[in-house]
Each structure stands twice: as structure tokens, then as C-alpha cells.
Short mmCIF file of C-alpha atoms and ligand atoms in Angstrom, two decimals:
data_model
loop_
_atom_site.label_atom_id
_atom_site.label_comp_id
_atom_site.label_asym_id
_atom_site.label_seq_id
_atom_site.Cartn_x
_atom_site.Cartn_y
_atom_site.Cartn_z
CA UNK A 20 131.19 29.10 126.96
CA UNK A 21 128.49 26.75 128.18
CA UNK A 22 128.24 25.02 131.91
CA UNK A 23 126.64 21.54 131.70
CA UNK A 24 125.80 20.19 134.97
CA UNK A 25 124.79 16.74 135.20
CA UNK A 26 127.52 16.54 132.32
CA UNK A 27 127.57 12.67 133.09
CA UNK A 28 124.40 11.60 133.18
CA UNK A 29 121.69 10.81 130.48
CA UNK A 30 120.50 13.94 129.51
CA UNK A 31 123.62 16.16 129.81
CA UNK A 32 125.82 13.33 128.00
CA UNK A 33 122.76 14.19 125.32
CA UNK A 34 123.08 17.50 125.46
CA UNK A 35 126.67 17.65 125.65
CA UNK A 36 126.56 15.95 122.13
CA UNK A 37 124.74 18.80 120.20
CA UNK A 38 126.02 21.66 121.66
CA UNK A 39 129.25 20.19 120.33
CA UNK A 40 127.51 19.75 117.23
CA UNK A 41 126.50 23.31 117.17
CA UNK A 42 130.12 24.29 117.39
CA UNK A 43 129.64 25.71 121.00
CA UNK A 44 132.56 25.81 123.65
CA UNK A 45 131.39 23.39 126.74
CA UNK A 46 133.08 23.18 130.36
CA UNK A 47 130.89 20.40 132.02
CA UNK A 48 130.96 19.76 135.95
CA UNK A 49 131.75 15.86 137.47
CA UNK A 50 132.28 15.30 141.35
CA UNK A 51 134.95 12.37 139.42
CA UNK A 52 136.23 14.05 136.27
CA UNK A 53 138.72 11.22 135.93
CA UNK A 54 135.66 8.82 135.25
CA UNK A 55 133.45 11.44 133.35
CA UNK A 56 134.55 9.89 129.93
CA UNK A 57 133.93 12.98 127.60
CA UNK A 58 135.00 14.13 124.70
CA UNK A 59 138.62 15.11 124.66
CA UNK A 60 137.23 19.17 123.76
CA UNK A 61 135.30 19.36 126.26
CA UNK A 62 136.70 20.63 129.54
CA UNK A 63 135.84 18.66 132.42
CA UNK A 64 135.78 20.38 135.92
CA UNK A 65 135.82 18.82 139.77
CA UNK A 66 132.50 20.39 141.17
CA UNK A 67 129.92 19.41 143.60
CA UNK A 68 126.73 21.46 143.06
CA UNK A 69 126.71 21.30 146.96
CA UNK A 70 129.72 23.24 147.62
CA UNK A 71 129.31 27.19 146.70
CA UNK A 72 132.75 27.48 145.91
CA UNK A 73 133.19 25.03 143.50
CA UNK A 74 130.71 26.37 142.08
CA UNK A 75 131.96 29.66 141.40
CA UNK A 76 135.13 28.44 140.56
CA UNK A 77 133.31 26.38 137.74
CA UNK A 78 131.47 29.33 136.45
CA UNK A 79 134.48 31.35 135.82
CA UNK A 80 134.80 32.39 131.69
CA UNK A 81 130.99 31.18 131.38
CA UNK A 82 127.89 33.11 129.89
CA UNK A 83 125.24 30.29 129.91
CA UNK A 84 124.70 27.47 132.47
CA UNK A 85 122.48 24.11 132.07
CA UNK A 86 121.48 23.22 135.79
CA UNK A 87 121.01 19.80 136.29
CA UNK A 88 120.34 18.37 139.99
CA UNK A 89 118.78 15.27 141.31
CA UNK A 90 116.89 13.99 144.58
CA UNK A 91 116.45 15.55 147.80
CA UNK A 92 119.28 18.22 147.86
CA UNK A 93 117.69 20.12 143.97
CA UNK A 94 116.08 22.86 146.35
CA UNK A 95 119.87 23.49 148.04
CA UNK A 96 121.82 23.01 144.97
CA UNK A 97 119.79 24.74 142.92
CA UNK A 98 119.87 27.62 145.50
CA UNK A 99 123.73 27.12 145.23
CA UNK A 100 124.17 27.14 141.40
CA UNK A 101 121.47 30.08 140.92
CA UNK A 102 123.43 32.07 143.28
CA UNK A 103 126.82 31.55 141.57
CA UNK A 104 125.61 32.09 138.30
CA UNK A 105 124.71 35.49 139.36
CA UNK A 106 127.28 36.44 140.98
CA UNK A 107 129.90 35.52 137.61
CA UNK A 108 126.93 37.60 135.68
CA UNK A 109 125.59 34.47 133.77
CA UNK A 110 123.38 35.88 130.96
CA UNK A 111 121.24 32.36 130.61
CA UNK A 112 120.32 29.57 132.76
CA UNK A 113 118.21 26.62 131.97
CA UNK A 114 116.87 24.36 134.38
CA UNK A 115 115.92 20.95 133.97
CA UNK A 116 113.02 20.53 136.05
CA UNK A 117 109.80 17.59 136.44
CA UNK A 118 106.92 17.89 133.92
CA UNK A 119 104.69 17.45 137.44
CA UNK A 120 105.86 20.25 138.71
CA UNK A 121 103.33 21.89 136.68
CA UNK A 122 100.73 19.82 137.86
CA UNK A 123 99.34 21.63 141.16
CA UNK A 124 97.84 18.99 142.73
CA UNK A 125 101.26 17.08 143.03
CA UNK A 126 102.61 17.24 146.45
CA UNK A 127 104.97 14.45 146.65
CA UNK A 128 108.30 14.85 146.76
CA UNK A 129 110.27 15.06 143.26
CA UNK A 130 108.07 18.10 141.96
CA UNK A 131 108.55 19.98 145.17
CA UNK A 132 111.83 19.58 145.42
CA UNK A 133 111.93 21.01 141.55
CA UNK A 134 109.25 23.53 142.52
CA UNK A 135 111.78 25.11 145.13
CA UNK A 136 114.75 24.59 142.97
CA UNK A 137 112.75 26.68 140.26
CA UNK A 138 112.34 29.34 142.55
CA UNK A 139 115.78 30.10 142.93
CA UNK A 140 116.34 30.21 139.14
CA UNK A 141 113.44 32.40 138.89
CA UNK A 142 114.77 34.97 141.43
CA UNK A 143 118.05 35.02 140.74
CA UNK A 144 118.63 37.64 138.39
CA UNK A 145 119.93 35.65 135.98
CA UNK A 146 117.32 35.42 132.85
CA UNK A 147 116.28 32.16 132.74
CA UNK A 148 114.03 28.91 131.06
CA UNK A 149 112.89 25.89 132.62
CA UNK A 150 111.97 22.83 131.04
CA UNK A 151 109.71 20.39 132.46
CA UNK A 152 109.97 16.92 130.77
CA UNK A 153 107.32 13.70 131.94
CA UNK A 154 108.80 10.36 132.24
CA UNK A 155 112.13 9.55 130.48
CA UNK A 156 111.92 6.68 127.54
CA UNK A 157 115.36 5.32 129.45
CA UNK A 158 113.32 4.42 132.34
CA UNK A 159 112.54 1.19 130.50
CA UNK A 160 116.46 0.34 130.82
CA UNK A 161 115.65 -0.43 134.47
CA UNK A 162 113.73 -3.68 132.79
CA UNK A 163 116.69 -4.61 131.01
CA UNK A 164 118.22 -7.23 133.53
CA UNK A 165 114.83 -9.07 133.41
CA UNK A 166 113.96 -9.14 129.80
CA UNK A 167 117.83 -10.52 129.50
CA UNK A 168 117.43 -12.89 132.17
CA UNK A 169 113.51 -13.55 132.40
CA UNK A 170 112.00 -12.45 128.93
CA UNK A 171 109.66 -10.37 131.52
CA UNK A 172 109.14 -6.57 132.77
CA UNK A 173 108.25 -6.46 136.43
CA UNK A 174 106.11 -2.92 137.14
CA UNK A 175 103.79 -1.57 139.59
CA UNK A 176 100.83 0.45 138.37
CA UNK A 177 100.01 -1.29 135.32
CA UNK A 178 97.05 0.26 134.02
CA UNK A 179 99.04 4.48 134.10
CA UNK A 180 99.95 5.55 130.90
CA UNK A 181 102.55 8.91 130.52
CA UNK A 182 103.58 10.35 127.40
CA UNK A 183 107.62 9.34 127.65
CA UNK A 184 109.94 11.46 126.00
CA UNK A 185 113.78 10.85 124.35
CA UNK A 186 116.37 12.45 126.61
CA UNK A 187 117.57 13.27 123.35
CA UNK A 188 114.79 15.33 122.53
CA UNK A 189 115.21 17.25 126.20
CA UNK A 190 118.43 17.67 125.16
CA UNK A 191 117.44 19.22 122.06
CA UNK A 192 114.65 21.58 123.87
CA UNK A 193 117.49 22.90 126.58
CA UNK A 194 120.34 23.37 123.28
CA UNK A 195 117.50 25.52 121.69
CA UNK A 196 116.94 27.44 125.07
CA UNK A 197 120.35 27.85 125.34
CA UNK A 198 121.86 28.83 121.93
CA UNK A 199 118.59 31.12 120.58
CA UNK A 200 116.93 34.57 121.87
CA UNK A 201 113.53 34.34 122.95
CA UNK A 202 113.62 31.56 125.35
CA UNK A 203 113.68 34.21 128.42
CA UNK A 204 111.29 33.18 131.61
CA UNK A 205 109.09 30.66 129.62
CA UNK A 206 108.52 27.20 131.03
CA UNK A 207 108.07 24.41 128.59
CA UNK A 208 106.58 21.30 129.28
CA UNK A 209 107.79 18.44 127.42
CA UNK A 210 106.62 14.66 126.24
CA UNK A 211 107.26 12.19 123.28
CA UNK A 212 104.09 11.66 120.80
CA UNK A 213 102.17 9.41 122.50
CA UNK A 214 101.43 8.47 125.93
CA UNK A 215 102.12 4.39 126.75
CA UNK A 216 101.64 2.09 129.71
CA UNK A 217 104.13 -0.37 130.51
CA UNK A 218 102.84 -3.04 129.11
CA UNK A 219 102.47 -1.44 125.88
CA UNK A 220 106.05 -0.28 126.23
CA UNK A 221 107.12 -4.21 126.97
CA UNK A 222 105.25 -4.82 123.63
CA UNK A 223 106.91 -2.39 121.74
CA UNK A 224 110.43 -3.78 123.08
CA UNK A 225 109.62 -7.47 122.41
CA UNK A 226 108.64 -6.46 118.79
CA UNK A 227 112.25 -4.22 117.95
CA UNK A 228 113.92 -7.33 119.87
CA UNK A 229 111.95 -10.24 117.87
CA UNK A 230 110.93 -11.92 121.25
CA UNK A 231 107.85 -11.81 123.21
CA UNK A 232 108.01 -10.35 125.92
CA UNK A 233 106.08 -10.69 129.65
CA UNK A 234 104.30 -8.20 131.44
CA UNK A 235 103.64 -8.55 135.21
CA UNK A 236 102.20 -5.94 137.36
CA UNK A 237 103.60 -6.20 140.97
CA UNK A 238 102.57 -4.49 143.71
CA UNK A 239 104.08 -0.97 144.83
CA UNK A 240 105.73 -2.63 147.98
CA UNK A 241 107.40 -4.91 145.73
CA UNK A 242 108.45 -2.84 143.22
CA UNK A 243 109.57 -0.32 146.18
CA UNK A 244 112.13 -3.19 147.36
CA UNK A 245 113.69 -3.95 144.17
CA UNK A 246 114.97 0.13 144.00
CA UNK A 247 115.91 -0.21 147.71
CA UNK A 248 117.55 -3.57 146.93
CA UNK A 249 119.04 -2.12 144.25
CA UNK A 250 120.72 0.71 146.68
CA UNK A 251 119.07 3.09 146.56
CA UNK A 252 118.26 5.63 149.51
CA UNK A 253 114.97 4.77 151.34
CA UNK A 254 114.06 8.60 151.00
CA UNK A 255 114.48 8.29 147.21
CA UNK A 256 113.20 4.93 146.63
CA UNK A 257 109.38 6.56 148.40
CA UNK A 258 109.70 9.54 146.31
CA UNK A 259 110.15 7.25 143.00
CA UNK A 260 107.64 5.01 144.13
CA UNK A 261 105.09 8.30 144.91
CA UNK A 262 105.98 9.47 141.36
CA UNK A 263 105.17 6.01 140.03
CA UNK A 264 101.62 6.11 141.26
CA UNK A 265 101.10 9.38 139.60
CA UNK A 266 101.14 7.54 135.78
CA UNK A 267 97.56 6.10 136.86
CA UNK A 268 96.41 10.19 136.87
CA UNK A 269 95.86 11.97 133.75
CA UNK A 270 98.02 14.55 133.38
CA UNK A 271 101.06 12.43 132.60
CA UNK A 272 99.14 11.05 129.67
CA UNK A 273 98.79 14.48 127.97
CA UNK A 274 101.01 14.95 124.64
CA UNK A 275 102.37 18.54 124.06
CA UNK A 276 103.42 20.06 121.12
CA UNK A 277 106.86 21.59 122.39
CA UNK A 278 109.96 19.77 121.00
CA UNK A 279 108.17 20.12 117.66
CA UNK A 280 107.12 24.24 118.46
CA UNK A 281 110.82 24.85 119.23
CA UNK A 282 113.31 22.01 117.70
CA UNK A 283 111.08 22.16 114.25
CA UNK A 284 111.45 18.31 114.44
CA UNK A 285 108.71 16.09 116.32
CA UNK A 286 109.89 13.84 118.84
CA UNK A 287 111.18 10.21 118.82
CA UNK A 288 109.28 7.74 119.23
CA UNK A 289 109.26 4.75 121.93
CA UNK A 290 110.15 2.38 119.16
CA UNK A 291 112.71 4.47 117.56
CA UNK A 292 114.13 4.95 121.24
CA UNK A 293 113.99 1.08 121.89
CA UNK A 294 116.06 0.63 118.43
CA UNK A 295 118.77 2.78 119.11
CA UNK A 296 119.16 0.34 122.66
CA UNK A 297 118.28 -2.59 121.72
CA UNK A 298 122.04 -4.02 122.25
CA UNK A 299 121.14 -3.10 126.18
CA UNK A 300 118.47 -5.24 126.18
CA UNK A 301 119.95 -8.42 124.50
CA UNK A 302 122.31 -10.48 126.68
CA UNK A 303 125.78 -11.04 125.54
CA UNK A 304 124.67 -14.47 123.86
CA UNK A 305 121.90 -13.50 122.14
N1 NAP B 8 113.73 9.96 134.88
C1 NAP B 8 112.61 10.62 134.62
O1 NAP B 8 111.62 10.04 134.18
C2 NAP B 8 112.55 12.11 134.85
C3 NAP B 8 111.41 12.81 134.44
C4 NAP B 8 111.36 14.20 134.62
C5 NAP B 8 112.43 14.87 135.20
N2 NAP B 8 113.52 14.15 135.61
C6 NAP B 8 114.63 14.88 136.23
O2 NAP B 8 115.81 14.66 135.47
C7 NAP B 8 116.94 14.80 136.34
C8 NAP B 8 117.83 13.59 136.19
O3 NAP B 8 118.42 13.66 134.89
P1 NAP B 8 119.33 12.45 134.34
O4 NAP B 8 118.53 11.19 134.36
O5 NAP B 8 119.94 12.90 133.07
O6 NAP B 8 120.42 12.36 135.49
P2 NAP B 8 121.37 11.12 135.81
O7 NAP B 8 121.60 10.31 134.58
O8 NAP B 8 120.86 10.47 137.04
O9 NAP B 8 122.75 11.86 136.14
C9 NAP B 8 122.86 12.66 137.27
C10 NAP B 8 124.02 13.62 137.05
O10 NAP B 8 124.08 14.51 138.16
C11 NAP B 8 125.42 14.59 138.60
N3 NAP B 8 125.37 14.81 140.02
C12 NAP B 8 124.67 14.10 140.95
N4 NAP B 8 124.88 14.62 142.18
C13 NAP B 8 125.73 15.66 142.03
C14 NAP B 8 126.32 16.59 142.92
N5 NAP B 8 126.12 16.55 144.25
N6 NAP B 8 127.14 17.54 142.38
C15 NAP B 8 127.40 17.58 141.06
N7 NAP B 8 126.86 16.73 140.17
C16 NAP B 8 126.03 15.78 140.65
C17 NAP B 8 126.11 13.32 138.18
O11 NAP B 8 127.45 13.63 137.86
P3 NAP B 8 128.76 12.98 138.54
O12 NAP B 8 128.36 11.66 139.14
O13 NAP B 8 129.72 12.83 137.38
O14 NAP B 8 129.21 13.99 139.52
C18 NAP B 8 125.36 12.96 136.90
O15 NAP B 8 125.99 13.56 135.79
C19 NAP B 8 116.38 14.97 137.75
O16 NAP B 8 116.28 16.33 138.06
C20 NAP B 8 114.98 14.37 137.62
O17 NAP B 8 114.07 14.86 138.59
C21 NAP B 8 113.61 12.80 135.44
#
């Protein structure tokens, strides 16, 4: 039996999917199951990766755990879920980490949060593989309100290109880690094929959408209100906008050969990505 956390969420609905696929057994952890809106065989469980118990509780039966945590409390939750897995002798945990995280010179705060969390997988005990994706392709769905509205993508930092990746093809990295031998204390670093700015990415979405397509680069304060405005916590909305300015450095540009090395299929494309969502993108009228 497999633990998914972040069961709900982009990449765990993703991986979720092909472990299912795979004809693996999969318990997956929601703070709402009632809202989680799985599929019927998978069994859903009421945990906050906050609260230790919980936690143990949802480890119960399980051999392998996907760890999955966001924002400022990864370093505690991570601490939490490493310890629990543990202590129900969990042969396997993979962590979804930040391709920066690898990056020494980053110091703001998403990869150090992720560089603690790490830590705690990598004492625990438990054998374990981290994977380190760059920037998610589904970050562009944050444009899709103004290409409906606006035909236009509003986005700081123009001119920084990073080498986006398919959560689909994360999910397929942390299935491999977590259904096949070998995997034990490596770190993989993940992208898509090639690296793309924002304006190329509007390009590619105006072309699989048959409009054109504006790009305007606003400044960081700006862009840092419409997260805020959008509710999310000032504390999360700096440490976005810190790992925004970090496209405009070099190492998020870099394309790496993993999903190919260990899925044995290369990664998806922006375009292909932007296909399979175009509906998102197009109002209700179009
Ligand atoms: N976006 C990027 O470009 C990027 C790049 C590299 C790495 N990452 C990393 O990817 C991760 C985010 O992945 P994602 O986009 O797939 O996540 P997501 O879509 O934001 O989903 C977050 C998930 O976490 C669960 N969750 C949140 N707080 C929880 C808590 N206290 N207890 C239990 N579950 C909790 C939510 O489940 P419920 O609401 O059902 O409880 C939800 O399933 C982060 O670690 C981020 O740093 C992101």
C-alpha cells in the first residue's frame, strides 16, 4: 500500500492516476476527504501533515509514502511525516522537493524550507529519494483569467527563462521511485525539454488557442499584489515573488535528462501541456 500526500493537489491527483494504472493499492491523505473527489478505489483518509497523530494513524498497513508539503510549515511537516513513517517501518519515502534546492546560492525561502524538509527524510531511517522539479507548466493556469478576459498574460521578470516541466511527468519520476529498486538516496532533478520565458510561453498558448495573445511585463510589486489580492498569505506571496526573480538566473534554464533516464519516455512539451488545457483557457463562450 502506497501513502499519497498532497493526494488533492496537481501533482498527487497525477500521481494518484498511474499508480492506479500500475495496479498499486493507494490510501491518499485530505484535511477534507469529503471534497477530495477521488477515485472510488482509492481510500481517502482525514490527515493534517501537522498533527503527528494523524499521521501515524494514516500510515498504518503502508510500506511506501509520497510526501508532499507546501509553504512555510514543509520543514515541520516534513519532520512530522519522516518521523511517522519510521516509526510504522516505511520501507520507501519520496519527497517532492524544489529543483532550487539544489542550487546553493539560493537562500530565499521555498528551497530552504525544502532544504530542511529534506533533511528529515534523509535522517530518518527510512530509505528514501527526493525529487527536485523547476517550475511547473500549470503555473501558466494562473494567466488563465486574463487571456479569457483580456487576451493578455500579466508577468514580472520578463526576460527569465526556466525549463518547465508536466506535473505529469513528476508524477511519473516519483511512480518510478516508488514502484522500482534502485531509487535508494539519489536526488533527481527534474525539467521539461526546453527552457521558455513567459512570453514565449504566451506565444505558445495563443498558437494551440488560435488567438494572439499579449505579453506585458509588470513590475514585481505589481505582480506581488495580484497573489496577495488573490489571498494569499503575505509570507507566501514574498517567497513566490523571491522565487520569481530567480527565472532571470541561469540555473533554472538548464534542461536535464531525468524523466527520460528513468521513465524511458522524454518529457511533454509546453505545447502538448497547453493542448491538454486548452478548455481552461477559453471562456465559456468561446
Ligand atoms: N509550482 C511550482 O512551480 C513548483 C516547482 C517546484 C516545486 N514545487 C513544489 O511542489 C509542491 C506543491 O505541489 P502541488 O502544486 O501539486 O500542490 P497543490 O496543488 O498546491 O496541492 C497541495 C496539496 O497539499 C495538501 N495540503 C496542504 N496543506 C496540508 C496540510 N496541512 N496537511 C495535509 N495536506 C495538506 C492539499 O490537500 P487538502 O487540501 O486536500 O488537505 C493539497 O492536496 C510544493 O512543495 C512546492 O514547493 C512547486
Amino acid at each position: 500500500m502506497i501513502l499519497v500526500t498532497g493526494a488533492t493537489g496537481t501533482v498527487g491527483r497525477a500521481l494518484i492516476d498511474q499508480l492506479r494504472t500500475a495496479g498499486e493499492r493507494v490510501r491518499a491523505t485530505s484535511r477534507q476527504p469529503a471534497d477530495a473527489q477521488l477515485p472510488a478505489d482509492v481510500e481517502v483518509v482525514r490527515a493534517d501533515l501537522g498533527d503527528p497523530s494523524q499521521m501515524a494513524a494514516a500510515m498504518r498497513g503502508v510500506d511506501r509514502v509520497f510526501l508532499l508539503s507546501t509553504g512555510p510549515a514543509i520543514p515541520e511537516h516534513d519532520a512530522i511525516v519522516a518521523r511517522a513513517a519510521a516509526d510504522a517501518g516505511v520501507e520507501r519515502l519520496v519527497k517532492l522537493s524544489s529543483g532550487r534546492t539544489g542550487d546553493d546560492t539560493a537562500t530565499d525561502p521555498i528551497p530552504t524550507w525544502h532544504r530542511a524538509g529534506e533533511q528529515s527524510v534523509r535522517t530518518s531511517g527510512v530509505p528514501w529519494t527526493i525529487v527536485r522539479p523547476l517550475g511547473f507548466m500549470s503555473n501558466a493556469l494562473h494567466w488563465a483569467g486574463t487571456i479569457r478576459v483580456r487576451g493578455a498574460v500579466y508577468a514580472p521578470y520578463g526576460q527569465g527563462r526556466i525549463a518547465v516541466i508536466d506535473p505529469r511527468d513528476i508524477a511519473a519520476v516519483a511512480a518510478v521511485a516508488l514502484t522500482a529498486d534502485g531509487h535508494d538516496g539519489q536526488v533527481y532533478t527534474l525539467s521539461g525539454p526546453q527552457a521558455l520565458s513567459p512570453g514565449e510561453q504566451t506565444a505558445v498558448l495563443g498558437e494551440v488557442l488560435g488567438r494572439s495573445l499579449e505579453f506585458v511585463e509588470v513590475a514585481p510589486e505589481q505582480a506581488r499584489q495580484a497573489i496577495v489580492e488573490h489571498g494569499v498569505p503575505a509570507e507566501m506571496a514574498d517567497a513566490i515573488m523571491a522565487l520569481r526573480a530567480t527565472a532571470l538566473a541561469a540555473f533554472t534554464s538548464v534542461v536535464h535528462d531525468t524523466v527520460e533516464r528513468l521513465t524511458g519516455a522524454p518529457p511533454r512539451t509546453f505545447r502538448q501541456w497547453a493542448i491538454d488545457h486548452a478548455a481552461e483557457f477559453r471562456s465559456a463562450a468561446a
